[in-house]
Tab-separated table of C-alpha atoms in Angstrom:
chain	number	residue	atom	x	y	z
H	1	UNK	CA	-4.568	15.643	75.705
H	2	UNK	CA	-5.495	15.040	79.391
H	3	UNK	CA	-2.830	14.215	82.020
H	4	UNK	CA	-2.906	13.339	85.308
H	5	UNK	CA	-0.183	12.699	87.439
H	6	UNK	CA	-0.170	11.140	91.279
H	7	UNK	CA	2.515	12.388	93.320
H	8	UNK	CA	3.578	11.726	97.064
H	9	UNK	CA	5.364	9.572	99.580
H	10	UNK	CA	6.364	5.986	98.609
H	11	UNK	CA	6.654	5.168	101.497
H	12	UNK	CA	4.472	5.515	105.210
H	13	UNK	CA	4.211	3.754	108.072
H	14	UNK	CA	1.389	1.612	110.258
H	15	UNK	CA	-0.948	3.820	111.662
H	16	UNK	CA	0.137	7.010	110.119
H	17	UNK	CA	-1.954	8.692	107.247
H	18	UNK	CA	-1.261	8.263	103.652
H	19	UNK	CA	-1.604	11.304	101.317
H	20	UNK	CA	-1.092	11.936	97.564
H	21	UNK	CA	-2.341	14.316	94.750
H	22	UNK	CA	-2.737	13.678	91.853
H	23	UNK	CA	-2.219	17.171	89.531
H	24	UNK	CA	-4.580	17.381	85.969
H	25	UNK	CA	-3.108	18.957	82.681
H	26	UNK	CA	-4.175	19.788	79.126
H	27	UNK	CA	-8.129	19.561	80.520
H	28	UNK	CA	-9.838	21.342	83.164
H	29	UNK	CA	-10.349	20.253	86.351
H	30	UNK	CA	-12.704	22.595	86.756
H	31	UNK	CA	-15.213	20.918	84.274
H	32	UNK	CA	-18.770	19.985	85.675
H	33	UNK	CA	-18.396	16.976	83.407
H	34	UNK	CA	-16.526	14.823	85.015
H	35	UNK	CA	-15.580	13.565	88.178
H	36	UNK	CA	-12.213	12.628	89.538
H	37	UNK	CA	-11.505	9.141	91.067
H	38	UNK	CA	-8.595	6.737	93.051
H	39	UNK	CA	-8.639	3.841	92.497
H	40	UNK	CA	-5.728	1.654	94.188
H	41	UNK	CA	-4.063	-1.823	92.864
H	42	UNK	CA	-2.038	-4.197	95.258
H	43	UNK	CA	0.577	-6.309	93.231
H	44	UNK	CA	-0.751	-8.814	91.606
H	45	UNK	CA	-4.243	-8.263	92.259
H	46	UNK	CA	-7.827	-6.301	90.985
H	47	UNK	CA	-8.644	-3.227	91.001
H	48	UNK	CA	-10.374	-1.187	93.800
H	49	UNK	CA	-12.422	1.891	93.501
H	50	UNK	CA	-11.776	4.118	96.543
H	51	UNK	CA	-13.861	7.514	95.820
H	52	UNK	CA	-14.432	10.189	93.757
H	53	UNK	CA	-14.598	14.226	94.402
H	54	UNK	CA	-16.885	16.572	92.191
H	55	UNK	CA	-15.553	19.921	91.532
H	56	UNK	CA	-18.625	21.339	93.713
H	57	UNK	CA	-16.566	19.432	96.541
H	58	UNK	CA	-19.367	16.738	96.354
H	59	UNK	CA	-17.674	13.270	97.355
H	60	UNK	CA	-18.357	9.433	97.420
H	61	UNK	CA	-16.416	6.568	99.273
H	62	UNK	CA	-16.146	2.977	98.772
H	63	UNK	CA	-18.187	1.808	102.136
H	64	UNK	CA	-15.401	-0.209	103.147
H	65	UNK	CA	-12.795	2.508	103.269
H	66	UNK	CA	-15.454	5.527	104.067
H	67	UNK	CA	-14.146	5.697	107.803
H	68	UNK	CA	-10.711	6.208	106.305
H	69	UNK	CA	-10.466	8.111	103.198
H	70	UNK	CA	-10.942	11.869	102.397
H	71	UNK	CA	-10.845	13.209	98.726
H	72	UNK	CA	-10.605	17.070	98.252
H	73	UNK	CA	-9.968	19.173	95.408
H	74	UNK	CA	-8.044	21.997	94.928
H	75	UNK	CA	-9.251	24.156	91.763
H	76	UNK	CA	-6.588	26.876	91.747
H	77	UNK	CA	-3.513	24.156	91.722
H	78	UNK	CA	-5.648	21.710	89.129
H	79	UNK	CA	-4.873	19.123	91.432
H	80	UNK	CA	-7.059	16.595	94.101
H	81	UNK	CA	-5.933	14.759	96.985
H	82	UNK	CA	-6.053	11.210	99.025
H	83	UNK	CA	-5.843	10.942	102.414
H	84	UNK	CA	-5.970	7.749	104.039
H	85	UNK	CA	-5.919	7.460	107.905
H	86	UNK	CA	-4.329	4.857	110.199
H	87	UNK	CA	-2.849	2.622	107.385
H	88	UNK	CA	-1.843	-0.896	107.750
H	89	UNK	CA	0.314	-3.410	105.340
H	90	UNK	CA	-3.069	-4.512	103.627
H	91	UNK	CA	-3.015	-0.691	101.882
H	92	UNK	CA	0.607	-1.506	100.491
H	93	UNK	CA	-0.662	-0.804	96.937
H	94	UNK	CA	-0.199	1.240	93.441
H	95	UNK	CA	-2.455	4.695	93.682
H	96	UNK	CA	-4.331	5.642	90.304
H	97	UNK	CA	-5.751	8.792	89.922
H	98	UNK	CA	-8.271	9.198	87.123
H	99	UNK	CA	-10.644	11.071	85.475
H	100	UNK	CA	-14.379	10.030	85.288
H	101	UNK	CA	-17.273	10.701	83.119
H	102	UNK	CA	-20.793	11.567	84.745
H	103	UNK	CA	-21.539	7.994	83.423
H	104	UNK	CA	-20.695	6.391	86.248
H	105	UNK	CA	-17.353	3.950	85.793
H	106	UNK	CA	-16.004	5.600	82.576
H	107	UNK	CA	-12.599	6.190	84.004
H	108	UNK	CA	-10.931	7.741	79.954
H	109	UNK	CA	-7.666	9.350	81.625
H	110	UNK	CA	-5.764	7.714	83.953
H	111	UNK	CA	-2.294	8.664	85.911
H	112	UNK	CA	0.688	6.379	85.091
H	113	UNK	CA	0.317	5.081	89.389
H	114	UNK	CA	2.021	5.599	92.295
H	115	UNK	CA	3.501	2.616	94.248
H	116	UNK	CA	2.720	3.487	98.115
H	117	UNK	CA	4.459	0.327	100.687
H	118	UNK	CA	3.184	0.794	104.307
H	119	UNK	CA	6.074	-0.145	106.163
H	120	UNK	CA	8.441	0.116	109.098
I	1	UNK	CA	-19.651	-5.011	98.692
I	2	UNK	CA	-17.498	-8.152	96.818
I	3	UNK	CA	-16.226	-8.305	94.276
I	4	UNK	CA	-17.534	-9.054	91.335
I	5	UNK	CA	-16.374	-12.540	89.419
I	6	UNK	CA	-14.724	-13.192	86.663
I	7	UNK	CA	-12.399	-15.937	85.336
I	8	UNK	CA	-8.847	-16.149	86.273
I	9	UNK	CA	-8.476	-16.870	82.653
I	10	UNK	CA	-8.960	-17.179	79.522
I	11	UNK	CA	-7.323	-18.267	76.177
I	12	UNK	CA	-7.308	-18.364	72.438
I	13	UNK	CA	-5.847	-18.748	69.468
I	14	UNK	CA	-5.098	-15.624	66.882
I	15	UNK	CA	-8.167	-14.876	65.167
I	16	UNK	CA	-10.241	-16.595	67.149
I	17	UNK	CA	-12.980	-15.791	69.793
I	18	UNK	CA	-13.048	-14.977	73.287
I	19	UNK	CA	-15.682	-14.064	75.959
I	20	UNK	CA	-14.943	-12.563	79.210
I	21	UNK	CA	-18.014	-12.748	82.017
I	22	UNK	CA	-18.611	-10.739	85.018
I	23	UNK	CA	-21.023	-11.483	87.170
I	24	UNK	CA	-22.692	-9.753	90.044
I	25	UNK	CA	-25.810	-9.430	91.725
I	26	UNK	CA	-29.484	-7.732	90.983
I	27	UNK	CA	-27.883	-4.878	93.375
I	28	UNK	CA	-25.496	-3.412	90.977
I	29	UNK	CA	-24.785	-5.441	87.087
I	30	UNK	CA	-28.415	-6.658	87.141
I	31	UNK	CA	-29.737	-3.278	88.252
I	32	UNK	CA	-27.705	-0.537	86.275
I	33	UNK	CA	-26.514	-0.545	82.247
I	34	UNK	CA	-23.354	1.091	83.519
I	35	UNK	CA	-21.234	-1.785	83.056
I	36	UNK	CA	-17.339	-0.520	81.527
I	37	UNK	CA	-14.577	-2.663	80.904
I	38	UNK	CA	-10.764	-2.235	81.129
I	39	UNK	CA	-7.435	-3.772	79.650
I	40	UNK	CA	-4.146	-3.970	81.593
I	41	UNK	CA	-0.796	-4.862	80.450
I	42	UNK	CA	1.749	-5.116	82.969
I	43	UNK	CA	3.251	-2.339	84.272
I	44	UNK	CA	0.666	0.224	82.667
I	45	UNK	CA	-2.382	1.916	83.877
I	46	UNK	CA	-5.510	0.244	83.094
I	47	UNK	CA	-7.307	1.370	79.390
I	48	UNK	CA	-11.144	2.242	79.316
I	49	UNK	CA	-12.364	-0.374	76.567
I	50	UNK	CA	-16.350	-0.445	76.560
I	51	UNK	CA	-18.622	1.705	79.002
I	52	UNK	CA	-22.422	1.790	79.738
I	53	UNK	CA	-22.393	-2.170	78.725
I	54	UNK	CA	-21.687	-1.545	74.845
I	55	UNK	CA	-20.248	1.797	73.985
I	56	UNK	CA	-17.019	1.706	72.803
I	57	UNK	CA	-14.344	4.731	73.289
I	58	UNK	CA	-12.858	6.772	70.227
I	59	UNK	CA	-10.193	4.534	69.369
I	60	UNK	CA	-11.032	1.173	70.727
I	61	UNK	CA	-11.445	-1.212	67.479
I	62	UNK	CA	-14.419	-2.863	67.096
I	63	UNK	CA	-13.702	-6.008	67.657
I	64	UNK	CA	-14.083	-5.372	71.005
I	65	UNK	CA	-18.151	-6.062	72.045
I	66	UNK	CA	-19.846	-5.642	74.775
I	67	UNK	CA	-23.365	-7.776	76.159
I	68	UNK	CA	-25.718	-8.004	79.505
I	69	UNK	CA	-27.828	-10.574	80.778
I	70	UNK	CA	-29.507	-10.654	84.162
I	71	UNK	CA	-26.840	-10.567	86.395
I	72	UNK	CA	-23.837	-10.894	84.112
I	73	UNK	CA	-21.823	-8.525	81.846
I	74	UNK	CA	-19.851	-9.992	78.934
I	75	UNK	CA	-16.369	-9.112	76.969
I	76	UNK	CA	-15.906	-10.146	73.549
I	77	UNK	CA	-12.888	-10.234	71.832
I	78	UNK	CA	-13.162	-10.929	68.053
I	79	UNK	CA	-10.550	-11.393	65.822
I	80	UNK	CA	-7.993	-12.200	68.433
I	81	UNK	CA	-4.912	-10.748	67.966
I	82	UNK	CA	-1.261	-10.731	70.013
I	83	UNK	CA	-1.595	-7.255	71.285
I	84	UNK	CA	-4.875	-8.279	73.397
I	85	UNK	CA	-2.935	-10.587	75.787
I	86	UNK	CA	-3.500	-8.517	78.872
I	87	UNK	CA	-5.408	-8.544	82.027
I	88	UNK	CA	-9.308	-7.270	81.705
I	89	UNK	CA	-11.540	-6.006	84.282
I	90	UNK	CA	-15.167	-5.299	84.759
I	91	UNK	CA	-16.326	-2.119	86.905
I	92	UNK	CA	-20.296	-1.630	87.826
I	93	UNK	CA	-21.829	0.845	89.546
I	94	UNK	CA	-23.504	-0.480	92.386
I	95	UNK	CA	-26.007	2.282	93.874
I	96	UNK	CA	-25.136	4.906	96.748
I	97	UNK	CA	-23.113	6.604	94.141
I	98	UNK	CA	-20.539	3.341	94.632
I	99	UNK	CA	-18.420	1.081	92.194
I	100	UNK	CA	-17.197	-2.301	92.285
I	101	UNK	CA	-14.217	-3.782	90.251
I	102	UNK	CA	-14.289	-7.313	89.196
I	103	UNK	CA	-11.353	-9.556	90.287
I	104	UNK	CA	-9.585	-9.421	86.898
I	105	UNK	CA	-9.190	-12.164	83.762
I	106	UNK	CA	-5.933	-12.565	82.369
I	107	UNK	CA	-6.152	-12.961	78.590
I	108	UNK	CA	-3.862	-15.704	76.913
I	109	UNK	CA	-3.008	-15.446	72.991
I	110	UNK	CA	-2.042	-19.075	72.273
């Protein structure tokens, strides 16, 4: 059975830069199946997909956080990581990592979430 | 990119019927079958339900259907039962190797 787990600061403040990993069990992360995803959920509100790293290295970006965010993967450590620069209140949010099929938007495995508060 | 809209809510009765729509644009549900689906109870990480329009997961009963026309994506729940009350949420790929969430439905057993 798949796991992934997100793992990081709760808590960051304006400006600084945000960072979490998320770490992948009982699969491979490794596989040239899938691709692995964040995806971030502000209380009470939808979903939003924030990018996705390929185990080549090979990334994509939502276009409205692409000046922001960096994905990267480390292979050795079965884990991937988020950074997101100069954060504001608006990016107070739970973090999902998850895992996603080469059919674009099949997210099967998904971490339990991370609750990040950009804050003072 | 907005997101892509979908009721606040929605409600029925157990047993009964209900249809979830998503719409978008001819730039990413109109242009793409890769239209998936996911239910969220509170607290817990969202569940894949239906992917590539109609396909359902291993596990995912079948009461659960999925439909496209033009611009909008459907969500049927047949057979409505208690343990569907949740929030549900459509996800399209939208070109440039992007996706777009919907804004969410919340699902009401009566």
């Amino acid at each position: 059975q798949v796991q992934l787990q997100e793992s990081g600061p709760g808590l960051v403040k304006p400006s600084q830069t945000l960072s979490l990993t998320c770490t992948v069990s009982g699969g491979s992360i490794s596989s040239t199946s899938y691709y692995w995803s964040w995806i971030r959920q502000p209380a009470g509100k939808g979903l939003e997909w924030i990018g996705r790293i390929y185990i080549s290295g090979s990334t994509n970006y939502n276009p409205s956080l692409k000046s922001r965010v960096t994905i990267s993967v480390d292979a050795s450590k079965k884990q991937f990581s988020l950074n997101l620069s100069s954060v504001t209140a608006a990016d107070t949010a739970v973090y999902y990592c998850a895992r996603e099929g080469l059919t674009t938007g099949n997210f099967d495995y998904w971490g339990q979430g991370t609750l990040v508060t950009v804050s003072s | 990119q907005s997101a892509l809209t979908q009721p606040r809510s929605v409600s029925g009765s157990p047993g009964q019927s209900v249809t979830i729509s998503c719409t978008g644009t001819s730039s990413d549900v109109g242009a793409y079958n890769y239209v998936s689906w996911y239910q969220q109870h509170p607290g817990k990480a969202p569940k894949l339900m239906l992917y590539d329009v109609t396909k359902r997961p291993s596990g995912v009963p079948d009461r659960f259907s999925g439909s496209k026309s033009g611009n909008t994506a459907s969500l049927t729940i047949s057979g409505l039962q208690a343990e569907d009350e949740a929030d549900y949420y459509c996800c399209s790929y939208a070109g440039s190797y992007t996706l777009i969430f919907g804004g969410g439905t919340k699902v009401t057993v009566l």
